[in-house]
Amino acid sequence: SMLLAAKRHAEALRYYEAAARMMDRVVGPDHLLSAAFLVGWGAALGAAGAHADGVPVLQEAADRFRRLGATGAVMAVVADLTR
């Protein structure tokens, strides 16, 4: 995201956490948007130096993408972020 690219980690973290929680409420946890915002939240946690906190968020995103039938590139990106 632009916030992460600009190294505005704290702001990105607040944005993605709020957006992920909102997407869960609005479209439900089994929706592509919910999974996508979890990836952003997990990436923001990692960028902010909270990698250990980001891993479970990214694992949840991967589980959701799997349930939605995602394969290949999407799963590779999520897996790469957990390293």
Coordinates of C-alpha atoms in Angstrom, one line a residue:
S1 CA 0.0 0.0 0.0
M2 CA 1.0 3.6 -0.3
L3 CA 1.2 4.0 3.5
L4 CA 3.6 1.0 3.8
A5 CA 5.7 2.2 0.8
A6 CA 5.9 5.6 2.5
K7 CA 7.1 3.9 5.7
R8 CA 4.1 5.2 7.6
H9 CA 3.8 1.9 9.4
A10 CA 1.7 3.0 12.4
E11 CA -0.8 4.7 10.2
A12 CA -1.0 1.7 7.8
L13 CA -1.4 -0.6 10.8
R14 CA -4.4 1.4 12.1
Y15 CA -6.0 1.5 8.6
Y16 CA -5.6 -2.2 7.8
E17 CA -6.8 -3.4 11.2
A18 CA -9.9 -1.2 11.1
A19 CA -10.6 -2.1 7.5
A20 CA -10.2 -5.9 8.2
R21 CA -12.5 -5.7 11.1
M22 CA -15.0 -3.7 9.1
M23 CA -14.9 -6.1 6.2
D24 CA -15.6 -9.0 8.6
R25 CA -18.7 -7.1 9.8
V26 CA -19.9 -5.9 6.4
V27 CA -19.3 -8.8 4.0
G28 CA -18.4 -11.6 6.5
P29 CA -15.3 -13.5 7.1
D30 CA -15.7 -15.8 4.1
H31 CA -15.3 -13.1 1.5
L32 CA -12.3 -12.2 -0.7
L33 CA -12.2 -8.6 0.6
S34 CA -12.0 -9.8 4.2
A35 CA -9.1 -12.1 3.4
A36 CA -7.4 -9.3 1.4
F37 CA -7.5 -6.8 4.2
L38 CA -6.1 -9.4 6.6
V39 CA -3.1 -9.6 4.3
G40 CA -2.7 -5.9 4.5
W41 CA -3.0 -6.0 8.3
G42 CA -0.5 -8.8 8.6
A43 CA 1.9 -7.0 6.3
A44 CA 1.5 -3.8 8.3
L45 CA 2.3 -5.6 11.5
G46 CA 5.4 -7.0 10.0
A47 CA 6.5 -3.7 8.6
A48 CA 5.9 -2.1 12.0
G49 CA 8.3 -4.6 13.6
A50 CA 5.6 -6.9 15.1
H51 CA 6.3 -9.8 12.8
A52 CA 5.3 -12.4 15.4
D53 CA 1.9 -10.7 15.7
G54 CA 1.5 -10.6 11.9
V55 CA 2.0 -14.3 11.3
P56 CA -1.3 -15.5 12.8
V57 CA -3.1 -12.8 10.9
L58 CA -1.5 -13.9 7.7
Q59 CA -2.2 -17.5 8.5
E60 CA -5.9 -16.7 9.0
A61 CA -5.8 -14.8 5.6
A62 CA -4.3 -17.9 4.0
D63 CA -7.0 -20.1 5.5
R64 CA -9.7 -17.9 4.2
F65 CA -8.2 -17.7 0.7
R66 CA -8.0 -21.5 0.7
R67 CA -11.6 -21.9 1.7
L68 CA -12.4 -19.5 -1.2
G69 CA -10.5 -21.7 -3.6
A70 CA -7.4 -19.5 -4.1
T71 CA -4.3 -21.2 -5.4
G72 CA -1.0 -20.3 -7.0
A73 CA 0.2 -16.7 -6.9
V74 CA -2.2 -15.5 -4.1
M75 CA -1.1 -18.3 -1.8
A76 CA 2.6 -17.7 -2.6
V77 CA 2.3 -14.0 -1.7
V78 CA 0.7 -14.8 1.6
A79 CA 3.2 -17.5 2.4
D80 CA 6.1 -15.2 1.5
L81 CA 4.8 -12.5 3.9
T82 CA 5.0 -15.0 6.8
R83 CA 8.7 -15.5 6.4

